[in-house]
């Protein structure tokens, strides 16, 4: 499952740490697998664990701790809406519900056309901008009113020629 080319990328990450601290490269290895396969399967976790000489459960703990690692295939656009308390107090949950209705999926699901996966997320460190969300683990969106959510979804659809 993990190819020689992938292993070579792992080697480059591990080389950044002292030999006895190879497992410090676990996040980098998980990111490489996700970049190449779209998600991190339990088989991939097991192979990474073997490669780094650490328990598979310890790798799984990292995968499950961070929102950015996908444990199953996701849509083209992963929408993570913050629902932690400060955002809850300022319509975070409302934004998530609005997107559920708009996209026709429940939290954690992917739309039938494979375009959107909707998830909740932990604090994104921008509580004053609530409701906030992250698109594909990279692009932070602030003050997401229903109107702005409409614009975001329309813009992402248009970028895929599905306006
Ligand atoms: S609680 Fe939502 S960004 Fe902090």
Short mmCIF file of C-alpha atoms in Angstrom, two decimals, residues 60-143:
data_model
loop_
_atom_site.label_atom_id
_atom_site.label_comp_id
_atom_site.label_asym_id
_atom_site.label_seq_id
_atom_site.Cartn_x
_atom_site.Cartn_y
_atom_site.Cartn_z
CA UNK A 60 -4.22 6.54 15.44
CA UNK A 61 -4.30 8.97 18.37
CA UNK A 62 -2.60 11.58 16.21
CA UNK A 63 -4.93 10.95 13.25
CA UNK A 64 -8.01 11.31 15.40
CA UNK A 65 -6.77 14.32 17.38
CA UNK A 66 -6.35 16.65 14.42
CA UNK A 67 -9.30 17.68 12.22
CA UNK A 68 -7.03 17.98 9.21
CA UNK A 69 -6.55 14.22 8.89
CA UNK A 70 -9.35 12.49 7.03
CA UNK A 71 -10.16 9.03 8.29
CA UNK A 72 -12.29 8.27 5.25
CA UNK A 73 -12.55 9.66 1.71
CA UNK A 74 -13.93 13.21 1.63
CA UNK A 75 -15.45 15.44 -1.01
CA UNK A 76 -13.56 17.93 -3.14
CA UNK A 77 -14.32 20.64 -0.58
CA UNK A 78 -14.13 19.85 3.11
CA UNK A 79 -16.11 22.38 5.11
CA UNK A 80 -15.27 22.46 8.81
CA UNK A 81 -17.56 24.67 10.87
CA UNK A 82 -16.40 25.56 14.38
CA UNK A 83 -18.97 24.60 17.00
CA UNK A 84 -16.93 25.17 20.17
CA UNK A 85 -18.53 27.24 22.90
CA UNK A 86 -17.51 30.79 21.89
CA UNK A 87 -18.72 30.10 18.34
CA UNK A 88 -21.84 28.36 19.69
CA UNK A 89 -22.69 31.59 21.45
CA UNK A 90 -22.42 33.43 18.17
CA UNK A 91 -24.32 31.22 15.72
CA UNK A 92 -21.71 28.55 14.99
CA UNK A 93 -24.27 25.76 15.34
CA UNK A 94 -26.75 27.76 13.29
CA UNK A 95 -24.21 28.03 10.46
CA UNK A 96 -23.65 24.27 10.56
CA UNK A 97 -27.41 23.59 10.47
CA UNK A 98 -27.83 26.04 7.63
CA UNK A 99 -25.18 24.21 5.59
CA UNK A 100 -26.78 20.85 6.41
CA UNK A 101 -30.05 22.12 4.95
CA UNK A 102 -28.43 23.80 2.00
CA UNK A 103 -26.26 20.84 1.01
CA UNK A 104 -28.80 18.18 1.97
CA UNK A 105 -26.38 16.25 4.18
CA UNK A 106 -25.85 15.76 7.88
CA UNK A 107 -22.67 16.66 9.65
CA UNK A 108 -19.96 14.15 8.76
CA UNK A 109 -21.51 13.29 5.40
CA UNK A 110 -20.50 14.00 1.80
CA UNK A 111 -22.88 15.25 -0.87
CA UNK A 112 -23.93 12.73 -3.52
CA UNK A 113 -22.01 14.63 -6.20
CA UNK A 114 -18.81 14.27 -4.16
CA UNK A 115 -18.31 18.01 -3.96
CA UNK A 116 -18.79 18.78 -0.26
CA UNK A 117 -18.03 17.08 3.02
CA UNK A 118 -19.49 18.86 6.02
CA UNK A 119 -17.88 18.52 9.45
CA UNK A 120 -17.78 20.33 12.74
CA UNK A 121 -14.44 21.39 14.12
CA UNK A 122 -12.79 22.37 17.34
CA UNK A 123 -11.75 25.97 18.03
CA UNK A 124 -10.00 27.49 15.03
CA UNK A 125 -8.45 30.27 17.08
CA UNK A 126 -10.59 33.02 15.62
CA UNK A 127 -13.47 33.10 18.12
CA UNK A 128 -14.02 36.83 17.71
CA UNK A 129 -14.88 36.23 14.04
CA UNK A 130 -17.66 33.69 14.73
CA UNK A 131 -19.20 31.92 13.02
CA UNK A 132 -15.95 30.70 11.49
CA UNK A 133 -15.11 27.78 9.24
CA UNK A 134 -12.22 26.28 7.36
CA UNK A 135 -12.28 25.14 3.74
CA UNK A 136 -9.98 22.23 2.88
CA UNK A 137 -7.93 22.78 6.04
CA UNK A 138 -6.41 25.93 4.54
CA UNK A 139 -8.82 28.78 3.97
CA UNK A 140 -10.37 30.45 7.00
CA UNK A 141 -13.78 32.07 6.50
CA UNK A 142 -15.03 34.57 9.09
CA UNK A 143 -18.41 36.02 10.10
#
